[in-house]
Short mmCIF file of C-alpha atoms in Angstrom, two decimals:
data_model
loop_
_atom_site.label_atom_id
_atom_site.label_comp_id
_atom_site.label_asym_id
_atom_site.label_seq_id
_atom_site.Cartn_x
_atom_site.Cartn_y
_atom_site.Cartn_z
CA MET A 1 80.07 122.45 109.48
CA ALA A 2 81.62 121.66 106.12
CA GLY A 3 82.63 125.30 105.86
CA GLN A 4 84.97 124.91 108.80
CA SER A 5 87.49 122.84 106.92
CA ASP A 6 89.90 124.66 104.74
CA PRO A 7 90.22 123.01 101.32
CA HIS A 8 93.65 124.56 100.84
CA ILE A 9 95.18 122.88 103.84
CA SER A 10 96.30 119.31 103.32
CA LEU A 11 95.79 116.81 106.07
CA PHE A 12 99.52 116.19 106.28
CA SER A 13 102.12 118.88 105.74
CA ALA A 14 104.89 118.31 103.19
CA GLU A 15 107.30 117.85 106.12
CA GLU A 16 105.09 115.18 107.63
CA VAL A 17 104.93 113.27 104.35
CA GLU A 18 108.72 113.55 104.16
CA PHE A 19 108.98 112.24 107.72
CA MET A 20 107.03 109.17 106.58
CA ALA A 21 109.32 108.72 103.57
CA GLU A 22 112.55 108.78 105.57
CA ASP A 23 112.13 105.13 106.53
CA GLU A 24 112.43 103.98 102.92
CA LEU A 25 115.58 101.95 102.39
CA ILE A 26 118.31 103.12 100.06
CA GLU A 27 121.74 101.83 99.13
CA ILE A 28 124.87 103.62 100.29
CA VAL A 29 128.56 102.98 99.71
CA PRO A 30 130.41 103.89 102.90
CA ASN A 31 133.98 105.20 102.84
CA MET A 32 134.66 104.21 106.42
CA ARG A 33 134.49 101.21 108.72
CA MET A 34 131.75 101.18 111.36
CA ASP A 35 130.20 98.53 113.59
CA PRO A 36 126.55 97.55 113.15
CA LEU A 37 124.03 100.10 114.40
CA ASN A 38 121.26 98.60 116.52
CA PHE A 39 118.61 101.27 116.28
CA ILE A 40 115.03 101.33 117.52
CA CYS A 41 114.04 101.51 113.87
CA GLY A 42 116.09 98.41 112.99
CA ASP A 43 119.61 97.00 112.73
CA PHE A 44 121.93 98.28 110.02
CA GLY A 45 125.52 97.57 109.03
CA PRO A 46 128.27 96.59 109.63
CA PHE A 47 129.72 99.21 107.32
CA LEU A 48 132.88 98.56 105.33
CA PRO A 49 134.59 100.83 102.84
CA GLN A 50 133.30 100.37 99.28
CA ILE A 51 130.82 97.67 100.32
CA ALA A 52 127.25 98.70 99.55
CA SER A 53 124.73 98.57 102.37
CA GLN A 54 121.00 99.22 102.75
CA VAL A 55 119.99 101.91 105.23
CA PRO A 56 116.97 104.11 105.81
CA LEU A 57 116.96 107.36 103.90
CA TRP A 58 117.43 109.55 106.99
CA LEU A 59 120.57 107.62 107.92
CA ALA A 60 121.89 107.82 104.37
CA VAL A 61 121.41 111.59 104.38
CA ALA A 62 122.99 111.93 107.84
CA LEU A 63 126.07 109.96 106.75
CA LYS A 64 126.24 111.82 103.47
CA LYS A 65 126.15 115.19 105.24
CA ARG A 66 129.13 114.05 107.32
CA GLY A 67 131.00 112.94 104.21
CA LYS A 68 130.96 109.27 105.23
CA CYS A 69 129.29 107.71 102.22
CA ALA A 70 128.04 108.04 98.68
CA ILE A 71 124.37 107.38 98.03
CA ARG A 72 123.46 105.09 95.17
CA PRO A 73 120.39 106.52 93.50
CA PRO A 74 117.68 103.87 93.13
CA GLN A 75 117.29 102.23 89.72
CA TRP A 76 114.01 103.93 88.99
CA MET A 77 115.85 107.29 89.10
CA SER A 78 117.86 106.57 85.95
CA VAL A 79 117.32 108.82 82.94
CA GLU A 80 116.29 105.81 80.83
CA ASN A 81 113.65 104.64 83.25
CA LEU A 82 112.28 108.11 83.92
CA THR A 83 112.09 108.84 80.19
CA ARG A 84 110.13 105.62 79.76
CA VAL A 85 107.84 106.49 82.67
CA LEU A 86 107.22 109.98 81.30
CA GLU A 87 106.34 108.56 77.89
CA GLY A 88 104.04 106.05 79.52
CA GLU A 89 102.34 108.76 81.57
CA ARG A 90 101.77 110.86 78.46
CA GLU A 91 100.52 107.97 76.35
CA SER A 92 98.04 106.48 78.74
CA GLN A 93 95.42 108.92 79.90
CA GLY A 94 93.71 106.58 82.30
CA ALA A 95 96.48 104.79 84.15
CA PHE A 96 99.46 105.83 86.23
CA GLN A 97 102.92 104.32 85.77
CA VAL A 98 104.47 102.37 88.61
CA LEU A 99 106.72 104.55 90.74
CA PRO A 100 107.71 104.20 94.40
CA PHE A 101 105.03 105.43 96.78
CA HIS A 102 107.38 108.17 98.02
CA TYR A 103 109.09 109.00 94.72
CA VAL A 104 108.61 112.76 95.17
CA GLU A 105 110.08 112.90 98.67
CA ILE A 106 112.93 110.47 97.96
CA SER A 107 114.02 112.39 94.87
CA ARG A 108 113.77 115.73 96.65
CA LEU A 109 115.91 114.55 99.58
CA LEU A 110 118.51 113.19 97.17
CA PHE A 111 118.53 116.39 95.08
CA ASP A 112 119.04 118.41 98.24
CA HIS A 113 121.74 116.29 99.85
CA ALA A 114 123.35 113.99 97.29
CA ARG A 115 123.36 115.85 94.00
CA GLU A 116 126.89 114.77 93.09
CA ASP A 117 125.86 111.11 93.45
CA ILE A 118 123.12 111.39 90.82
CA PRO A 119 124.33 111.01 87.24
CA ASP A 120 122.71 113.60 84.93
CA MET A 121 121.23 115.36 87.96
CA TYR A 122 119.58 118.19 86.00
CA MET A 123 118.04 115.83 83.48
CA VAL A 124 116.74 113.55 86.24
CA ARG A 125 115.27 116.48 88.14
CA SER A 126 113.61 117.88 85.06
CA LEU A 127 112.15 114.47 84.16
CA ILE A 128 110.75 113.98 87.66
CA GLU A 129 109.20 117.45 87.60
CA ASP A 130 107.62 116.67 84.23
CA ILE A 131 106.32 113.34 85.50
CA ARG A 132 104.82 115.05 88.55
CA ASP A 133 103.11 117.67 86.38
CA VAL A 134 101.70 115.12 83.95
CA ARG A 135 100.40 112.95 86.77
CA ILE A 136 98.78 115.80 88.65
CA HIS A 137 97.19 117.03 85.44
CA LYS A 138 95.92 113.52 84.81
CA VAL A 139 94.40 113.33 88.28
CA GLU A 140 92.69 116.67 87.72
CA THR A 141 91.35 115.54 84.35
CA SER A 142 90.07 112.29 85.80
CA LEU A 143 88.31 114.23 88.55
CA GLU A 144 86.17 115.87 85.88
CA LYS A 145 84.78 112.45 85.07
CA PHE A 146 83.61 111.76 88.61
CA SER A 147 79.91 111.53 89.06
CA GLY A 148 77.71 110.42 91.89
CA THR A 149 79.75 107.58 93.27
CA SER A 150 80.61 105.84 96.47
CA ALA A 151 84.02 104.53 95.52
CA VAL A 152 86.86 105.60 93.28
CA LYS A 153 89.92 103.49 92.54
CA ILE A 154 93.21 105.07 91.61
CA PRO A 155 96.11 102.65 91.19
CA ASN A 156 99.71 103.71 91.72
CA LEU A 157 99.08 107.12 93.18
CA SER A 158 101.95 108.42 95.28
CA ALA A 159 101.90 109.76 98.84
CA MET A 160 102.41 113.39 97.89
CA GLU A 161 99.81 113.20 95.14
CA VAL A 162 97.25 111.73 97.51
CA ASN A 163 98.00 114.47 99.98
CA ILE A 164 97.56 117.19 97.38
CA ILE A 165 94.27 116.00 95.96
CA ARG A 166 92.73 114.75 99.22
CA PRO A 167 90.99 117.91 100.46
CA PHE A 168 89.43 118.78 97.12
CA VAL A 169 88.48 115.26 96.07
CA GLY A 170 87.01 114.52 99.46
CA ARG A 171 84.80 117.55 99.37
CA ALA A 172 83.82 117.02 95.75
CA LEU A 173 82.77 113.42 96.34
CA GLN A 174 80.99 114.42 99.51
CA ALA A 175 79.05 117.02 97.52
CA PHE A 176 78.12 114.48 94.82
CA TYR A 177 77.09 112.02 97.48
CA LYS A 178 75.02 114.61 99.28
CA HIS A 179 73.12 115.64 96.16
CA ASP A 180 72.51 112.03 95.16
CA ASN A 181 71.32 111.05 98.61
CA PRO A 182 69.73 114.13 100.16
CA GLU A 183 67.93 111.97 102.70
CA LYS A 184 71.16 110.44 104.01
CA ILE A 185 73.03 113.53 105.04
CA PRO A 186 70.91 116.09 106.81
CA ASP A 187 71.94 119.58 105.80
CA VAL A 188 72.02 121.20 109.19
CA ASP A 189 72.50 124.75 107.94
CA ARG A 190 69.65 124.60 105.47
CA ALA A 191 67.32 122.89 107.92
CA SER A 192 67.87 125.50 110.59
CA SER A 193 67.49 128.47 108.23
CA ALA A 194 64.28 126.99 106.80
CA GLN A 195 62.93 126.66 110.29
CA THR A 196 63.79 130.25 111.09
CA ARG A 197 61.99 131.52 107.99
CA ALA A 198 58.91 129.46 108.75
CA ALA A 199 58.86 130.69 112.30
CA ASN A 200 59.17 134.32 111.30
CA ASN A 201 56.52 133.89 108.61
CA GLU A 202 57.87 136.97 106.84
CA PRO A 203 57.24 137.58 103.14
CA ARG A 204 60.27 136.86 101.03
CA ARG A 205 62.15 139.80 99.70
CA GLN A 206 61.59 140.38 96.02
CA LEU A 207 64.61 139.62 93.88
CA ARG A 208 65.96 142.59 92.03
CA ARG A 209 65.25 142.30 88.33
CA MET B 1 114.50 75.98 102.17
CA ALA B 2 113.01 76.22 98.71
CA SER B 3 110.71 73.28 99.33
CA GLY B 4 109.62 74.77 102.64
CA ALA B 5 108.83 78.05 100.99
CA GLY B 6 106.85 76.20 98.33
CA GLU B 7 104.19 75.34 100.89
CA TRP B 8 103.55 79.00 101.48
CA SER B 9 101.63 81.18 99.14
CA ALA B 10 103.36 84.27 97.81
CA GLU B 11 100.95 86.37 99.84
CA GLN B 12 101.87 84.57 103.08
CA ILE B 13 105.56 85.04 102.41
CA ASP B 14 104.96 88.72 101.75
CA ASP B 15 102.98 88.97 104.98
CA TYR B 16 105.71 87.24 106.95
CA GLU B 17 108.46 89.40 105.48
CA THR B 18 106.44 92.51 106.16
CA LEU B 19 105.85 91.41 109.73
CA ILE B 20 109.47 90.70 110.58
CA SER B 21 110.71 93.84 108.88
CA THR B 22 108.12 96.10 110.50
CA THR B 23 109.64 97.91 113.44
CA ASP B 24 107.73 99.66 116.19
CA VAL B 25 108.70 103.00 114.71
CA VAL B 26 106.93 102.04 111.48
CA LEU B 27 103.91 100.87 113.49
CA LEU B 28 103.88 104.12 115.48
CA LYS B 29 103.98 106.21 112.34
CA ARG B 30 101.20 104.12 110.84
CA ALA B 31 99.08 104.51 113.98
CA TRP B 32 99.62 108.27 113.90
CA ARG B 33 98.71 108.46 110.21
CA ASN B 34 95.60 106.36 110.66
CA GLU B 35 94.45 108.27 113.70
CA LYS B 36 94.99 111.61 112.07
CA ALA B 37 93.27 110.62 108.86
CA SER B 38 90.36 108.73 110.31
CA PRO B 39 87.05 110.47 110.85
CA GLU B 40 86.64 108.79 114.21
CA ILE B 41 88.76 108.00 117.24
CA LEU B 42 90.60 104.70 116.77
CA PRO B 43 91.51 102.41 119.66
CA PHE B 44 94.52 103.63 121.61
CA GLU B 45 97.47 101.34 120.88
CA GLU B 46 98.50 100.92 124.47
CA ALA B 47 100.80 97.93 124.07
CA LEU B 48 102.65 99.50 121.17
CA VAL B 49 103.14 102.85 122.90
CA LYS B 50 104.25 101.14 126.13
CA ARG B 51 106.74 99.01 124.22
CA ALA B 52 108.05 102.03 122.34
CA LYS B 53 108.45 104.01 125.56
CA GLU B 54 110.53 101.20 127.06
CA GLN B 55 112.71 101.02 123.97
CA ILE B 56 113.18 104.77 124.00
CA GLN B 57 114.16 104.68 127.67
CA LEU B 58 116.72 101.96 127.02
CA MET B 59 118.09 103.87 124.05
CA GLU B 60 118.35 107.08 126.10
CA GLU B 61 120.52 105.21 128.58
CA THR B 62 122.67 103.86 125.75
CA VAL B 63 123.11 107.34 124.29
CA ASP B 64 124.05 108.71 127.73
CA ASP B 65 126.62 105.91 128.08
CA PHE B 66 128.08 106.84 124.70
CA ALA B 67 128.50 110.44 125.80
CA GLU B 68 130.15 109.46 129.08
CA SER B 69 132.45 106.78 127.67
CA GLY B 70 133.85 109.06 124.99
CA HIS B 71 132.55 106.82 122.21
CA ASP B 72 132.94 107.74 118.56
CA PRO B 73 130.95 111.00 118.27
CA LEU B 74 129.64 109.95 114.85
CA ILE B 75 128.02 106.81 116.23
CA ALA B 76 126.70 108.72 119.24
CA SER B 77 125.09 111.33 117.00
CA LEU B 78 123.51 108.68 114.77
CA TYR B 79 121.98 106.94 117.78
CA GLN B 80 120.77 110.33 118.98
CA MET B 81 119.04 110.89 115.62
CA ASP B 82 117.38 107.47 115.76
CA LEU B 83 116.22 108.29 119.28
CA GLU B 84 114.82 111.68 118.30
CA GLY B 85 112.92 110.23 115.33
CA SER B 86 111.47 107.48 117.53
CA ILE B 87 110.48 109.93 120.26
CA PHE B 88 108.77 112.13 117.70
CA ALA B 89 106.86 109.18 116.26
CA GLU B 90 105.90 108.09 119.76
CA ILE B 91 104.65 111.56 120.72
CA LEU B 92 102.64 111.83 117.53
CA SER B 93 101.02 108.45 117.92
CA SER B 94 100.46 108.39 121.66
CA GLY B 95 98.68 111.70 121.38
CA SER B 96 98.58 112.17 125.11
CA ALA B 97 98.09 115.72 126.29
CA ALA B 98 100.80 115.38 128.91
CA GLU B 99 103.36 114.88 126.18
CA GLY B 100 101.98 117.45 123.81
CA GLY B 101 100.45 114.88 121.50
CA LEU B 102 98.76 116.28 118.45
CA LEU B 103 95.88 113.84 118.37
CA ILE B 104 94.27 115.57 121.27
CA LEU B 105 92.72 117.85 118.63
CA PRO B 106 90.11 115.38 117.35
CA ILE B 107 89.45 114.30 120.91
CA GLU B 108 88.86 117.89 121.93
CA LYS B 109 86.63 118.58 118.97
CA PHE B 110 84.18 115.79 119.66
CA MET B 111 84.83 115.56 123.36
CA PHE B 112 81.20 115.25 124.47
CA HIS B 113 80.38 112.73 121.78
CA ILE B 114 83.31 110.58 122.86
CA TRP B 115 82.39 111.04 126.49
CA LYS B 116 78.82 109.99 125.84
CA MET B 117 79.62 106.88 123.81
CA ASP B 118 81.23 104.13 125.83
CA THR B 119 82.69 102.60 122.68
CA TYR B 120 84.71 105.70 121.96
CA ARG B 121 85.48 106.50 125.57
CA ASN B 122 87.06 103.10 125.99
CA ARG B 123 89.43 103.90 123.16
CA LEU B 124 91.04 106.75 125.08
CA SER B 125 94.25 106.24 126.97
CA ILE B 126 94.22 106.99 130.69
CA GLU B 127 96.01 110.29 130.04
CA GLU B 128 93.52 111.25 127.38
CA GLU B 129 90.61 110.47 129.68
CA LYS B 130 92.17 112.59 132.42
CA PHE B 131 92.68 115.36 129.87
CA THR B 132 89.00 115.40 128.94
CA GLU B 133 88.05 115.56 132.62
CA ARG B 134 90.46 118.37 133.36
CA THR B 135 89.66 120.57 130.43
CA VAL B 136 85.93 120.14 130.21
CA LEU B 137 84.43 119.13 133.48
CA SER B 138 86.31 121.50 135.72
CA LYS B 139 85.48 124.60 133.72
CA LEU B 140 81.72 124.38 133.53
CA PRO B 141 79.69 126.79 135.67
CA ASP B 142 77.23 125.46 138.23
CA ASN B 143 74.07 125.69 136.11
CA TYR B 144 75.73 123.94 133.23
CA GLN B 145 77.25 121.00 134.97
CA SER B 146 76.07 118.40 132.49
CA VAL B 147 78.40 117.75 129.63
CA LEU B 148 75.55 116.41 127.54
CA LYS B 149 72.82 119.00 128.10
CA GLN B 150 73.02 122.70 127.44
CA SER B 151 71.52 123.54 130.81
CA ILE B 152 69.47 121.99 133.57
CA ILE B 153 66.21 122.74 131.69
CA SER B 154 67.20 120.66 128.64
CA GLU B 155 65.22 117.45 128.42
CA GLU B 156 67.46 115.61 126.00
CA ASP B 157 71.12 115.59 125.13
CA ASP B 158 71.32 118.71 123.03
CA MET B 159 74.93 119.67 123.35
CA VAL B 160 76.75 116.89 121.60
CA PRO B 161 78.32 117.76 118.27
CA GLU B 162 79.00 114.49 116.50
CA PRO B 163 81.72 113.72 113.98
CA GLN B 164 80.54 113.14 110.44
CA LEU B 165 81.35 109.48 109.96
CA ASP B 166 79.48 109.17 106.70
CA THR B 167 82.32 110.74 104.84
CA PHE B 168 84.96 109.73 102.35
CA VAL B 169 88.20 108.06 103.31
CA VAL B 170 91.20 107.27 101.17
CA ALA B 171 92.54 103.86 101.98
CA LYS B 172 95.57 102.06 100.67
CA CYS B 173 94.77 98.41 100.32
CA GLU B 174 96.97 95.85 101.95
CA ARG B 175 95.88 93.10 99.63
CA ALA B 176 93.17 92.37 97.15
CA THR B 177 89.74 92.44 98.70
CA ARG B 178 86.62 90.47 97.97
CA PRO B 179 83.92 92.65 96.43
CA LEU B 180 82.71 95.10 99.03
CA TYR B 181 79.18 96.34 98.86
CA LEU B 182 79.41 100.01 99.40
CA ASP B 183 76.60 102.40 99.94
CA GLY B 184 74.01 99.78 100.75
CA SER B 185 74.00 97.04 98.14
CA ARG B 186 73.72 99.09 94.98
CA GLN B 187 77.20 98.50 93.76
CA SER B 188 80.18 96.41 94.72
CA ALA B 189 83.82 97.09 94.23
CA SER B 190 86.97 95.17 94.94
CA PHE B 191 90.42 96.60 95.32
CA ASP B 192 93.90 95.34 94.77
CA SER B 193 97.00 96.11 96.74
CA ARG B 194 98.28 98.89 94.53
CA GLN B 195 95.13 100.87 94.61
CA PHE B 196 94.06 103.82 96.56
CA ALA B 197 90.45 103.45 97.28
CA ILE B 198 88.42 106.47 98.01
CA LEU B 199 85.41 105.22 99.82
CA THR B 200 82.42 106.39 101.66
CA SER B 201 82.93 105.51 105.22
CA ASN B 202 79.44 104.22 105.68
CA LYS B 203 78.63 101.77 108.41
CA THR B 204 80.13 98.79 106.64
CA ILE B 205 83.44 100.48 106.21
CA THR B 206 83.40 102.10 109.60
CA ILE B 207 83.41 98.68 111.18
CA HIS B 208 86.62 97.93 109.34
CA LEU B 209 88.17 101.18 110.40
CA ALA B 210 87.04 101.03 113.97
CA GLY B 211 88.58 97.83 115.27
CA MET B 212 92.18 97.24 114.42
CA THR B 213 91.52 93.51 114.58
CA THR B 214 89.07 93.69 111.73
CA PHE B 215 91.27 96.22 110.02
CA LYS B 216 92.56 93.65 107.58
CA TRP B 217 92.07 94.89 104.10
CA CYS B 218 93.26 98.42 104.62
CA LEU B 219 96.94 98.94 105.06
CA GLU B 220 96.53 102.57 105.86
CA ILE B 221 93.83 105.12 105.87
CA TYR B 222 94.57 108.28 104.05
CA ALA B 223 91.31 109.85 104.83
CA PHE B 224 89.72 113.02 103.81
CA CYS B 225 87.38 114.20 106.40
CA ALA B 226 85.14 116.49 104.46
CA THR B 227 83.44 117.73 107.54
CA GLY B 228 85.77 116.76 110.33
CA HIS B 229 89.02 118.09 109.01
CA PHE B 230 91.69 117.61 111.64
CA LYS B 231 94.25 120.34 111.48
CA ARG B 232 97.44 120.98 113.36
CA ASN B 233 97.54 124.20 115.41
#
């Protein structure tokens, strides 16, 4: 049964993770006047020119696309902070730096739709890509240290990172668990093939030397 | 105000702020995520879905009014976007076959198991229960009428594939936990609110996952289902 699941397919698609991230609040500076919006997902506004306001990311992007606002990149997206985070990631092999849970999706949406609002856009993008790479590499390295275990703690992992490592880590831990506790998880495939062999009572084929 | 707040712990204030700022759309998305990532069927969130449907209906009327009254097209389009996002979240989380819900997949996969176990069957919505009747019961030939037995000569229930619940789940902790004894009592582990815990979903944990009322220490389940991998399409 384990063979049915495809380790290359994540439980959530990248679009689904992005859909989750679109509720994160972000600051915009409108260039128009608009009454408050009473949405199902919450109340936002009123909007006044040059007065900053907090809105969900999807609304910020929608207004930005229509040329109605500038998006203020969050503080963690500054070159200084990202440089510090990258250094921290490189220095500490065991721990992950604190970043927003949806840092990958937020930054990608802003790069796609609000590039002129991000100071040093290319530097910021390159730093975030480096941070992503270092973190993923760190996760992979830490996976090598897993042994038979029933719980693993990983602080400060982000949504996209969890989604990427989930299929592999799940299967790896399941395999460790299975080998440590053979009595707990019956191996259906092996049990049935063993039965078949016993029933047939055929001599085993000689292995080629 | 400051003195009033002083009587509350920081955790209580956080809880309160989270509660008042959590909209139904957030709850719907969370329900969808949990259901999709959990190795077993979770209770159907009837009240939440009903409430969301009513809100969506009201909002549809508002959007129609905007269109008719020649309101600012920008505002009308923003309300339309809010509506579409909410409808999508509602469809994903309600999972009813009639509305093309995606969560019908796990239900379909372990249909007989769910049908057999009252606990799980009670977690289905009315639409989901009708769906299982329609798709399974009506299609079986005469000699194979039982949903639990392969044929009339079977003496025990031999046709019930069961989900692998003894699997690993990834959970994001809502708050620090007391030490949990995982995997029997060999080792204990406690988790704080920043951590992703990757846990075996043994019986102890399954209890936490199963009932949303006891679902206190996990904010969200980001599960891997090593053997019950729920896929779209």
